[in-house]
Amino acid sequence: MALGRDAIPEHFWRIAFDQNHDRDSPILPSLSESPNCQNFAYALLGHFGYEISAFRSSNLWEDAEETVIVEGEPKALDLLLFNWTPNPWGAHVALCLGDRNAIHLSKRESTAVIWPISQFLKLPEYRVFIGAKRLRKLAKSI
């Protein structure tokens, strides 16, 4: 299963990244308070009927109760973590759409975009693919 642009509701395309977002600030459960990559990805998961705790990227990577590390090719609705180092702290979070594409909200682009996963790796700030995490609820249904 792959998701295309038409699977994403229009209001997600109008969300602008909070350019003043501080990487040390708490993750807020609402996109209206301080839109960043994590709460954007989590809100998209919510749109598709899945919930996840408001993990920071390093906590998401360490989590074993709600998520599992993906072995092999990421699938639609897997969370993808990228950083400039192998350290998951402060990593960028995107949501896989399948077919090696991901949607994300970033400071660089300002609004949501779909990129091939390979495009992340070409940029210094995303050059390290830390890995993918799948919600346990999704793992049971795939």
mmCIF file of N, CA and C in Angstrom:
data_model
loop_
_atom_site.group_PDB
_atom_site.id
_atom_site.type_symbol
_atom_site.label_atom_id
_atom_site.label_comp_id
_atom_site.label_asym_id
_atom_site.label_seq_id
_atom_site.Cartn_x
_atom_site.Cartn_y
_atom_site.Cartn_z
ATOM 1 N N MET A 1 0.838 -1.177 0.000
ATOM 2 C CA MET A 1 0.000 0.000 0.000
ATOM 3 C C MET A 1 0.887 1.245 0.000
ATOM 4 N N ALA A 2 0.601 2.154 -0.864
ATOM 5 C CA ALA A 2 1.289 3.449 -0.897
ATOM 6 C C ALA A 2 0.239 4.546 -0.838
ATOM 7 N N LEU A 3 0.604 5.630 -0.202
ATOM 8 C CA LEU A 3 -0.287 6.777 -0.092
ATOM 9 C C LEU A 3 0.249 7.894 -0.969
ATOM 10 N N GLY A 4 -0.638 8.545 -1.691
ATOM 11 C CA GLY A 4 -0.244 9.665 -2.534
ATOM 12 C C GLY A 4 -0.685 10.986 -1.933
ATOM 13 N N ARG A 5 -0.381 12.048 -2.628
ATOM 14 C CA ARG A 5 -0.736 13.388 -2.164
ATOM 15 C C ARG A 5 -2.226 13.508 -1.874
ATOM 16 N N ASP A 6 -3.046 12.843 -2.678
ATOM 17 C CA ASP A 6 -4.493 12.935 -2.507
ATOM 18 C C ASP A 6 -5.003 12.269 -1.235
ATOM 19 N N ALA A 7 -4.180 11.448 -0.584
ATOM 20 C CA ALA A 7 -4.576 10.805 0.673
ATOM 21 C C ALA A 7 -4.387 11.735 1.876
ATOM 22 N N ILE A 8 -3.692 12.853 1.646
ATOM 23 C CA ILE A 8 -3.406 13.804 2.720
ATOM 24 C C ILE A 8 -4.426 14.940 2.645
ATOM 25 N N PRO A 9 -5.199 15.153 3.710
ATOM 26 C CA PRO A 9 -6.190 16.237 3.681
ATOM 27 C C PRO A 9 -5.549 17.603 3.421
ATOM 28 N N GLU A 10 -6.283 18.455 2.762
ATOM 29 C CA GLU A 10 -5.783 19.759 2.336
ATOM 30 C C GLU A 10 -5.228 20.598 3.483
ATOM 31 N N HIS A 11 -5.829 20.526 4.658
ATOM 32 C CA HIS A 11 -5.355 21.386 5.750
ATOM 33 C C HIS A 11 -3.919 21.063 6.169
ATOM 34 N N PHE A 12 -3.466 19.838 5.943
ATOM 35 C CA PHE A 12 -2.061 19.502 6.271
ATOM 36 C C PHE A 12 -1.087 20.242 5.352
ATOM 37 N N TRP A 13 -1.499 20.528 4.140
ATOM 38 C CA TRP A 13 -0.639 21.230 3.189
ATOM 39 C C TRP A 13 -0.502 22.717 3.520
ATOM 40 N N ARG A 14 -1.412 23.235 4.337
ATOM 41 C CA ARG A 14 -1.373 24.662 4.695
ATOM 42 C C ARG A 14 -0.637 24.921 6.008
ATOM 43 N N ILE A 15 -0.202 23.898 6.699
ATOM 44 C CA ILE A 15 0.499 24.072 7.975
ATOM 45 C C ILE A 15 1.916 24.557 7.704
ATOM 46 N N ALA A 16 2.318 25.589 8.404
ATOM 47 C CA ALA A 16 3.666 26.139 8.258
ATOM 48 C C ALA A 16 4.520 25.764 9.466
ATOM 49 N N PHE A 17 5.741 25.364 9.195
ATOM 50 C CA PHE A 17 6.688 25.036 10.256
ATOM 51 C C PHE A 17 6.913 26.266 11.130
ATOM 52 N N ASP A 18 6.952 26.064 12.439
ATOM 53 C CA ASP A 18 7.225 27.158 13.368
ATOM 54 C C ASP A 18 8.715 27.487 13.286
ATOM 55 N N GLN A 19 9.059 28.555 12.587
ATOM 56 C CA GLN A 19 10.462 28.929 12.385
ATOM 57 C C GLN A 19 11.179 29.269 13.684
ATOM 58 N N ASN A 20 10.439 29.539 14.738
ATOM 59 C CA ASN A 20 11.037 29.816 16.044
ATOM 60 C C ASN A 20 11.049 28.593 16.951
ATOM 61 N N HIS A 21 10.692 27.447 16.406
ATOM 62 C CA HIS A 21 10.655 26.226 17.214
ATOM 63 C C HIS A 21 12.037 25.924 17.777
ATOM 64 N N ASP A 22 12.073 25.662 19.057
ATOM 65 C CA ASP A 22 13.309 25.331 19.753
ATOM 66 C C ASP A 22 13.369 23.813 19.905
ATOM 67 N N ARG A 23 14.451 23.192 19.437
ATOM 68 C CA ARG A 23 14.577 21.730 19.507
ATOM 69 C C ARG A 23 14.510 21.214 20.935
ATOM 70 N N ASP A 24 14.760 22.071 21.921
ATOM 71 C CA ASP A 24 14.703 21.648 23.322
ATOM 72 C C ASP A 24 13.331 21.830 23.946
ATOM 73 N N SER A 25 12.403 22.446 23.220
ATOM 74 C CA SER A 25 11.068 22.662 23.779
ATOM 75 C C SER A 25 10.295 21.348 23.776
ATOM 76 N N PRO A 26 9.307 21.241 24.664
ATOM 77 C CA PRO A 26 8.529 19.995 24.700
ATOM 78 C C PRO A 26 7.737 19.799 23.409
ATOM 79 N N ILE A 27 7.497 18.534 23.095
ATOM 80 C CA ILE A 27 6.650 18.209 21.950
ATOM 81 C C ILE A 27 5.209 18.465 22.369
ATOM 82 N N LEU A 28 4.534 19.262 21.606
ATOM 83 C CA LEU A 28 3.157 19.595 21.914
ATOM 84 C C LEU A 28 2.222 18.721 21.090
ATOM 85 N N PRO A 29 1.130 18.305 21.686
ATOM 86 C CA PRO A 29 0.230 17.405 20.959
ATOM 87 C C PRO A 29 -0.588 18.078 19.863
ATOM 88 N N SER A 30 -0.480 19.384 19.748
ATOM 89 C CA SER A 30 -1.310 20.106 18.789
ATOM 90 C C SER A 30 -0.464 20.778 17.718
ATOM 91 N N LEU A 31 -0.863 20.644 16.496
ATOM 92 C CA LEU A 31 -0.176 21.325 15.404
ATOM 93 C C LEU A 31 -0.366 22.839 15.456
ATOM 94 N N SER A 32 -1.405 23.282 16.110
ATOM 95 C CA SER A 32 -1.685 24.715 16.141
ATOM 96 C C SER A 32 -0.757 25.478 17.079
ATOM 97 N N GLU A 33 -0.081 24.797 17.997
ATOM 98 C CA GLU A 33 0.737 25.494 18.984
ATOM 99 C C GLU A 33 2.172 25.731 18.530
ATOM 100 N N SER A 34 2.788 24.765 17.893
ATOM 101 C CA SER A 34 4.175 24.915 17.448
ATOM 102 C C SER A 34 4.482 23.817 16.430
ATOM 103 N N PRO A 35 4.012 23.995 15.208
ATOM 104 C CA PRO A 35 4.192 22.936 14.215
ATOM 105 C C PRO A 35 5.667 22.627 13.956
ATOM 106 N N ASN A 36 6.013 21.365 14.116
ATOM 107 C CA ASN A 36 7.356 20.891 13.783
ATOM 108 C C ASN A 36 7.222 19.517 13.145
ATOM 109 N N CYS A 37 8.342 18.914 12.810
ATOM 110 C CA CYS A 37 8.308 17.648 12.078
ATOM 111 C C CYS A 37 7.627 16.537 12.862
ATOM 112 N N GLN A 38 7.895 16.451 14.164
ATOM 113 C CA GLN A 38 7.331 15.359 14.943
ATOM 114 C C GLN A 38 5.828 15.480 15.102
ATOM 115 N N ASN A 39 5.346 16.655 15.568
ATOM 116 C CA ASN A 39 3.901 16.712 15.774
ATOM 117 C C ASN A 39 3.143 16.696 14.446
ATOM 118 N N PHE A 40 3.784 17.083 13.354
ATOM 119 C CA PHE A 40 3.170 16.945 12.035
ATOM 120 C C PHE A 40 2.999 15.452 11.693
ATOM 121 N N ALA A 41 4.061 14.677 11.847
ATOM 122 C CA ALA A 41 3.995 13.237 11.555
ATOM 123 C C ALA A 41 2.987 12.538 12.465
ATOM 124 N N TYR A 42 2.991 12.908 13.750
ATOM 125 C CA TYR A 42 2.057 12.282 14.694
ATOM 126 C C TYR A 42 0.605 12.654 14.368
ATOM 127 N N ALA A 43 0.381 13.900 13.938
ATOM 128 C CA ALA A 43 -0.970 14.314 13.558
ATOM 129 C C ALA A 43 -1.445 13.563 12.310
ATOM 130 N N LEU A 44 -0.535 13.334 11.373
ATOM 131 C CA LEU A 44 -0.903 12.548 10.188
ATOM 132 C C LEU A 44 -1.259 11.114 10.581
ATOM 133 N N LEU A 45 -0.493 10.549 11.479
ATOM 134 C CA LEU A 45 -0.841 9.208 11.964
ATOM 135 C C LEU A 45 -2.241 9.236 12.589
ATOM 136 N N GLY A 46 -2.523 10.296 13.358
ATOM 137 C CA GLY A 46 -3.846 10.444 13.957
ATOM 138 C C GLY A 46 -4.942 10.520 12.914
ATOM 139 N N HIS A 47 -4.673 11.220 11.819
ATOM 140 C CA HIS A 47 -5.649 11.296 10.728
ATOM 141 C C HIS A 47 -5.985 9.901 10.199
ATOM 142 N N PHE A 48 -4.992 9.027 10.158
ATOM 143 C CA PHE A 48 -5.206 7.670 9.659
ATOM 144 C C PHE A 48 -5.678 6.709 10.749
ATOM 145 N N GLY A 49 -5.993 7.257 11.938
ATOM 146 C CA GLY A 49 -6.590 6.452 13.002
ATOM 147 C C GLY A 49 -5.614 5.844 13.986
ATOM 148 N N TYR A 50 -4.378 6.320 14.019
ATOM 149 C CA TYR A 50 -3.370 5.773 14.927
ATOM 150 C C TYR A 50 -2.887 6.839 15.890
ATOM 151 N N GLU A 51 -2.614 6.415 17.122
ATOM 152 C CA GLU A 51 -2.114 7.331 18.135
ATOM 153 C C GLU A 51 -0.717 6.932 18.551
ATOM 154 N N ILE A 52 0.057 7.945 18.939
ATOM 155 C CA ILE A 52 1.394 7.713 19.458
ATOM 156 C C ILE A 52 1.654 8.777 20.521
ATOM 157 N N SER A 53 2.402 8.410 21.532
ATOM 158 C CA SER A 53 2.777 9.380 22.555
ATOM 159 C C SER A 53 3.602 10.496 21.933
ATOM 160 N N ALA A 54 3.658 11.625 22.606
ATOM 161 C CA ALA A 54 4.400 12.789 22.099
ATOM 162 C C ALA A 54 5.893 12.605 22.354
ATOM 163 N N PHE A 55 6.469 11.624 21.672
ATOM 164 C CA PHE A 55 7.891 11.335 21.826
ATOM 165 C C PHE A 55 8.752 12.374 21.135
ATOM 166 N N ARG A 56 9.840 12.754 21.768
ATOM 167 C CA ARG A 56 10.913 13.454 21.071
ATOM 168 C C ARG A 56 11.595 12.391 20.214
ATOM 169 N N SER A 57 12.368 12.796 19.244
ATOM 170 C CA SER A 57 12.959 11.818 18.328
ATOM 171 C C SER A 57 13.817 10.769 19.045
ATOM 172 N N SER A 58 14.624 11.180 20.021
ATOM 173 C CA SER A 58 15.466 10.196 20.725
ATOM 174 C C SER A 58 14.607 9.228 21.535
ATOM 175 N N ASN A 59 13.527 9.731 22.135
ATOM 176 C CA ASN A 59 12.628 8.845 22.878
ATOM 177 C C ASN A 59 11.870 7.916 21.939
ATOM 178 N N LEU A 60 11.502 8.418 20.779
ATOM 179 C CA LEU A 60 10.849 7.582 19.773
ATOM 180 C C LEU A 60 11.773 6.438 19.378
ATOM 181 N N TRP A 61 13.035 6.759 19.137
ATOM 182 C CA TRP A 61 13.977 5.726 18.709
ATOM 183 C C TRP A 61 14.183 4.676 19.798
ATOM 184 N N GLU A 62 14.184 5.099 21.062
ATOM 185 C CA GLU A 62 14.393 4.180 22.186
ATOM 186 C C GLU A 62 13.142 3.394 22.548
ATOM 187 N N ASP A 63 11.980 3.890 22.199
ATOM 188 C CA ASP A 63 10.719 3.274 22.589
ATOM 189 C C ASP A 63 10.593 1.847 22.050
ATOM 190 N N ALA A 64 10.107 0.952 22.914
ATOM 191 C CA ALA A 64 9.845 -0.428 22.491
ATOM 192 C C ALA A 64 8.426 -0.865 22.851
ATOM 193 N N GLU A 65 7.663 0.018 23.490
ATOM 194 C CA GLU A 65 6.307 -0.340 23.879
ATOM 195 C C GLU A 65 5.276 -0.010 22.803
ATOM 196 N N GLU A 66 5.397 1.162 22.200
ATOM 197 C CA GLU A 66 4.434 1.584 21.182
ATOM 198 C C GLU A 66 4.923 1.324 19.769
ATOM 199 N N THR A 67 6.243 1.197 19.613
ATOM 200 C CA THR A 67 6.825 1.068 18.279
ATOM 201 C C THR A 67 7.856 -0.052 18.224
ATOM 202 N N VAL A 68 8.140 -0.474 17.012
ATOM 203 C CA VAL A 68 9.206 -1.453 16.772
ATOM 204 C C VAL A 68 10.115 -0.905 15.675
ATOM 205 N N ILE A 69 11.378 -1.289 15.724
ATOM 206 C CA ILE A 69 12.312 -0.904 14.669
ATOM 207 C C ILE A 69 11.964 -1.706 13.417
ATOM 208 N N VAL A 70 11.913 -1.033 12.304
ATOM 209 C CA VAL A 70 11.584 -1.675 11.030
ATOM 210 C C VAL A 70 12.824 -2.356 10.475
ATOM 211 N N GLU A 71 12.691 -3.614 10.170
ATOM 212 C CA GLU A 71 13.734 -4.368 9.478
ATOM 213 C C GLU A 71 13.338 -4.408 8.014
ATOM 214 N N GLY A 72 14.218 -3.998 7.144
ATOM 215 C CA GLY A 72 13.905 -4.008 5.715
ATOM 216 C C GLY A 72 13.317 -2.681 5.266
ATOM 217 N N GLU A 73 12.599 -2.735 4.167
ATOM 218 C CA GLU A 73 12.048 -1.547 3.512
ATOM 219 C C GLU A 73 10.929 -0.916 4.347
ATOM 220 N N PRO A 74 11.000 0.407 4.615
ATOM 221 C CA PRO A 74 9.898 1.059 5.313
ATOM 222 C C PRO A 74 8.616 1.006 4.482
ATOM 223 N N LYS A 75 7.492 0.936 5.185
ATOM 224 C CA LYS A 75 6.175 0.893 4.541
ATOM 225 C C LYS A 75 5.385 2.141 4.903
ATOM 226 N N ALA A 76 4.264 2.317 4.235
ATOM 227 C CA ALA A 76 3.402 3.467 4.507
ATOM 228 C C ALA A 76 3.070 3.535 5.989
ATOM 229 N N LEU A 77 3.166 4.739 6.542
ATOM 230 C CA LEU A 77 2.878 5.097 7.926
ATOM 231 C C LEU A 77 3.995 4.723 8.904
ATOM 232 N N ASP A 78 5.144 4.303 8.405
ATOM 233 C CA ASP A 78 6.314 4.147 9.270
ATOM 234 C C ASP A 78 6.923 5.520 9.501
ATOM 235 N N LEU A 79 7.437 5.740 10.686
ATOM 236 C CA LEU A 79 8.121 6.984 11.029
ATOM 237 C C LEU A 79 9.590 6.843 10.669
ATOM 238 N N LEU A 80 10.135 7.827 9.983
ATOM 239 C CA LEU A 80 11.525 7.797 9.516
ATOM 240 C C LEU A 80 12.321 8.854 10.268
ATOM 241 N N LEU A 81 13.506 8.485 10.736
ATOM 242 C CA LEU A 81 14.347 9.420 11.469
ATOM 243 C C LEU A 81 15.639 9.680 10.706
ATOM 244 N N PHE A 82 15.941 10.956 10.513
ATOM 245 C CA PHE A 82 17.152 11.396 9.810
ATOM 246 C C PHE A 82 17.872 12.418 10.692
ATOM 247 N N ASN A 83 19.187 12.447 10.595
ATOM 248 C CA ASN A 83 19.960 13.434 11.337
ATOM 249 C C ASN A 83 21.285 13.652 10.633
ATOM 250 N N TRP A 84 22.078 14.581 11.116
ATOM 251 C CA TRP A 84 23.401 14.811 10.539
ATOM 252 C C TRP A 84 24.439 13.914 11.189
ATOM 253 N N THR A 85 24.063 13.252 12.299
ATOM 254 C CA THR A 85 24.912 12.262 12.966
ATOM 255 C C THR A 85 24.044 11.037 13.249
ATOM 256 N N PRO A 86 24.650 9.924 13.672
ATOM 257 C CA PRO A 86 23.853 8.738 14.019
ATOM 258 C C PRO A 86 23.065 8.877 15.326
ATOM 259 N N ASN A 87 23.218 9.987 16.014
ATOM 260 C CA ASN A 87 22.527 10.223 17.274
ATOM 261 C C ASN A 87 21.068 10.587 17.001
ATOM 262 N N PRO A 88 20.104 9.883 17.620
ATOM 263 C CA PRO A 88 18.700 10.199 17.367
ATOM 264 C C PRO A 88 18.208 11.468 18.054
ATOM 265 N N TRP A 89 19.002 12.042 18.980
ATOM 266 C CA TRP A 89 18.575 13.281 19.626
ATOM 267 C C TRP A 89 18.499 14.392 18.580
ATOM 268 N N GLY A 90 17.365 15.043 18.520
ATOM 269 C CA GLY A 90 17.178 16.134 17.581
ATOM 270 C C GLY A 90 16.972 15.694 16.144
ATOM 271 N N ALA A 91 16.757 14.405 15.937
ATOM 272 C CA ALA A 91 16.573 13.895 14.578
ATOM 273 C C ALA A 91 15.283 14.426 13.959
ATOM 274 N N HIS A 92 15.307 14.533 12.651
ATOM 275 C CA HIS A 92 14.143 14.943 11.872
ATOM 276 C C HIS A 92 13.244 13.726 11.684
ATOM 277 N N VAL A 93 11.938 13.921 11.842
ATOM 278 C CA VAL A 93 10.967 12.836 11.706
ATOM 279 C C VAL A 93 10.096 13.092 10.485
ATOM 280 N N ALA A 94 10.001 12.081 9.634
ATOM 281 C CA ALA A 94 9.134 12.130 8.459
ATOM 282 C C ALA A 94 8.212 10.914 8.511
ATOM 283 N N LEU A 95 7.178 10.927 7.708
ATOM 284 C CA LEU A 95 6.246 9.803 7.655
ATOM 285 C C LEU A 95 6.321 9.164 6.276
ATOM 286 N N CYS A 96 6.637 7.888 6.262
ATOM 287 C CA CYS A 96 6.735 7.159 5.004
ATOM 288 C C CYS A 96 5.345 7.024 4.375
ATOM 289 N N LEU A 97 5.300 7.241 3.066
ATOM 290 C CA LEU A 97 4.050 7.083 2.324
ATOM 291 C C LEU A 97 4.046 5.797 1.494
ATOM 292 N N GLY A 98 5.155 5.069 1.530
ATOM 293 C CA GLY A 98 5.312 3.892 0.692
ATOM 294 C C GLY A 98 6.012 4.264 -0.597
ATOM 295 N N ASP A 99 6.379 3.267 -1.382
ATOM 296 C CA ASP A 99 7.076 3.488 -2.657
ATOM 297 C C ASP A 99 8.294 4.396 -2.514
ATOM 298 N N ARG A 100 8.973 4.295 -1.376
ATOM 299 C CA ARG A 100 10.201 5.056 -1.095
ATOM 300 C C ARG A 100 10.013 6.563 -1.087
ATOM 301 N N ASN A 101 8.808 6.994 -0.702
ATOM 302 C CA ASN A 101 8.509 8.411 -0.563
ATOM 303 C C ASN A 101 8.089 8.709 0.872
ATOM 304 N N ALA A 102 8.311 9.962 1.289
ATOM 305 C CA ALA A 102 7.932 10.377 2.636
ATOM 306 C C ALA A 102 7.416 11.807 2.601
ATOM 307 N N ILE A 103 6.518 12.102 3.524
ATOM 308 C CA ILE A 103 6.023 13.461 3.703
ATOM 309 C C ILE A 103 6.630 13.998 4.989
ATOM 310 N N HIS A 104 6.963 15.288 4.954
ATOM 311 C CA HIS A 104 7.516 15.886 6.170
ATOM 312 C C HIS A 104 7.299 17.385 6.174
ATOM 313 N N LEU A 105 7.418 17.936 7.370
ATOM 314 C CA LEU A 105 7.349 19.379 7.585
ATOM 315 C C LEU A 105 8.718 19.780 8.115
ATOM 316 N N SER A 106 9.342 20.743 7.472
ATOM 317 C CA SER A 106 10.690 21.124 7.900
ATOM 318 C C SER A 106 10.893 22.622 7.853
ATOM 319 N N LYS A 107 11.877 23.056 8.601
ATOM 320 C CA LYS A 107 12.266 24.468 8.597
ATOM 321 C C LYS A 107 12.744 24.869 7.203
ATOM 322 N N ARG A 108 13.459 23.964 6.551
ATOM 323 C CA ARG A 108 14.015 24.218 5.225
ATOM 324 C C ARG A 108 12.919 24.516 4.197
ATOM 325 N N GLU A 109 11.847 23.746 4.213
ATOM 326 C CA GLU A 109 10.784 23.878 3.211
ATOM 327 C C GLU A 109 9.625 24.747 3.675
ATOM 328 N N SER A 110 9.479 24.920 4.975
ATOM 329 C CA SER A 110 8.443 25.743 5.597
ATOM 330 C C SER A 110 7.057 25.088 5.623
ATOM 331 N N THR A 111 6.633 24.451 4.537
ATOM 332 C CA THR A 111 5.351 23.736 4.528
ATOM 333 C C THR A 111 5.609 22.282 4.135
ATOM 334 N N ALA A 112 4.586 21.463 4.264
ATOM 335 C CA ALA A 112 4.726 20.030 4.003
ATOM 336 C C ALA A 112 5.117 19.750 2.554
ATOM 337 N N VAL A 113 5.998 18.777 2.390
ATOM 338 C CA VAL A 113 6.411 18.324 1.064
ATOM 339 C C VAL A 113 6.555 16.812 1.075
ATOM 340 N N ILE A 114 6.447 16.240 -0.114
ATOM 341 C CA ILE A 114 6.728 14.817 -0.306
ATOM 342 C C ILE A 114 8.052 14.722 -1.033
ATOM 343 N N TRP A 115 8.949 13.942 -0.472
ATOM 344 C CA TRP A 115 10.263 13.718 -1.077
ATOM 345 C C TRP A 115 10.512 12.229 -1.221
ATOM 346 N N PRO A 116 11.293 11.851 -2.223
ATOM 347 C CA PRO A 116 11.824 10.486 -2.226
ATOM 348 C C PRO A 116 12.764 10.367 -1.013
ATOM 349 N N ILE A 117 12.797 9.227 -0.392
ATOM 350 C CA ILE A 117 13.666 9.041 0.777
ATOM 351 C C ILE A 117 15.117 9.361 0.420
ATOM 352 N N SER A 118 15.532 9.050 -0.782
ATOM 353 C CA SER A 118 16.912 9.325 -1.209
ATOM 354 C C SER A 118 17.252 10.813 -1.165
ATOM 355 N N GLN A 119 16.256 11.693 -1.318
ATOM 356 C CA GLN A 119 16.516 13.131 -1.307
ATOM 357 C C GLN A 119 16.964 13.617 0.074
ATOM 358 N N PHE A 120 16.438 13.019 1.135
ATOM 359 C CA PHE A 120 16.857 13.396 2.483
ATOM 360 C C PHE A 120 18.370 13.209 2.635
ATOM 361 N N LEU A 121 18.860 12.094 2.133
ATOM 362 C CA LEU A 121 20.259 11.719 2.328
ATOM 363 C C LEU A 121 21.237 12.624 1.601
ATOM 364 N N LYS A 122 20.746 13.428 0.668
ATOM 365 C CA LYS A 122 21.599 14.356 -0.080
ATOM 366 C C LYS A 122 21.868 15.651 0.688
ATOM 367 N N LEU A 123 21.110 15.895 1.756
ATOM 368 C CA LEU A 123 21.240 17.137 2.514
ATOM 369 C C LEU A 123 22.044 16.907 3.791
ATOM 370 N N PRO A 124 22.936 17.823 4.125
ATOM 371 C CA PRO A 124 23.797 17.627 5.297
ATOM 372 C C PRO A 124 23.028 17.355 6.590
ATOM 373 N N GLU A 125 21.928 18.062 6.799
ATOM 374 C CA GLU A 125 21.201 17.897 8.063
ATOM 375 C C GLU A 125 20.431 16.577 8.154
ATOM 376 N N TYR A 126 20.242 15.889 7.036
ATOM 377 C CA TYR A 126 19.493 14.618 7.020
ATOM 378 C C TYR A 126 20.329 13.463 6.469
ATOM 379 N N ARG A 127 21.620 13.640 6.348
ATOM 380 C CA ARG A 127 22.456 12.678 5.626
ATOM 381 C C ARG A 127 22.536 11.291 6.263
ATOM 382 N N VAL A 128 22.191 11.185 7.563
ATOM 383 C CA VAL A 128 22.230 9.882 8.230
ATOM 384 C C VAL A 128 20.799 9.392 8.446
ATOM 385 N N PHE A 129 20.481 8.269 7.828
ATOM 386 C CA PHE A 129 19.182 7.641 8.072
ATOM 387 C C PHE A 129 19.344 6.785 9.319
ATOM 388 N N ILE A 130 18.768 7.243 10.409
ATOM 389 C CA ILE A 130 18.885 6.511 11.678
ATOM 390 C C ILE A 130 18.086 5.221 11.604
ATOM 391 N N GLY A 131 16.895 5.301 11.029
ATOM 392 C CA GLY A 131 16.068 4.116 10.877
ATOM 393 C C GLY A 131 14.594 4.460 10.849
ATOM 394 N N ALA A 132 13.792 3.423 10.784
ATOM 395 C CA ALA A 132 12.340 3.573 10.728
ATOM 396 C C ALA A 132 11.715 2.875 11.924
ATOM 397 N N LYS A 133 10.630 3.469 12.400
ATOM 398 C CA LYS A 133 9.868 2.878 13.498
ATOM 399 C C LYS A 133 8.435 2.667 13.019
ATOM 400 N N ARG A 134 7.876 1.535 13.402
ATOM 401 C CA ARG A 134 6.493 1.210 13.037
ATOM 402 C C ARG A 134 5.676 1.081 14.312
ATOM 403 N N LEU A 135 4.504 1.656 14.308
ATOM 404 C CA LEU A 135 3.608 1.490 15.446
ATOM 405 C C LEU A 135 3.270 0.014 15.604
ATOM 406 N N ARG A 136 3.279 -0.475 16.824
ATOM 407 C CA ARG A 136 2.939 -1.893 17.059
ATOM 408 C C ARG A 136 1.557 -2.216 16.506
ATOM 409 N N LYS A 137 0.612 -1.284 16.615
ATOM 410 C CA LYS A 137 -0.733 -1.513 16.082
ATOM 411 C C LYS A 137 -0.685 -1.724 14.571
ATOM 412 N N LEU A 138 0.169 -0.997 13.882
ATOM 413 C CA LEU A 138 0.325 -1.184 12.439
ATOM 414 C C LEU A 138 1.033 -2.502 12.136
ATOM 415 N N ALA A 139 2.025 -2.849 12.959
ATOM 416 C CA ALA A 139 2.771 -4.075 12.743
ATOM 417 C C ALA A 139 1.843 -5.290 12.776
ATOM 418 N N LYS A 140 0.813 -5.228 13.614
ATOM 419 C CA LYS A 140 -0.134 -6.341 13.710
ATOM 420 C C LYS A 140 -1.056 -6.420 12.495
ATOM 421 N N SER A 141 -1.301 -5.254 11.862
ATOM 422 C CA SER A 141 -2.242 -5.243 10.745
ATOM 423 C C SER A 141 -1.582 -5.408 9.380
ATOM 424 N N ILE A 142 -0.258 -5.358 9.340
ATOM 425 C CA ILE A 142 0.444 -5.484 8.040
ATOM 426 C C ILE A 142 0.739 -6.946 7.774
#
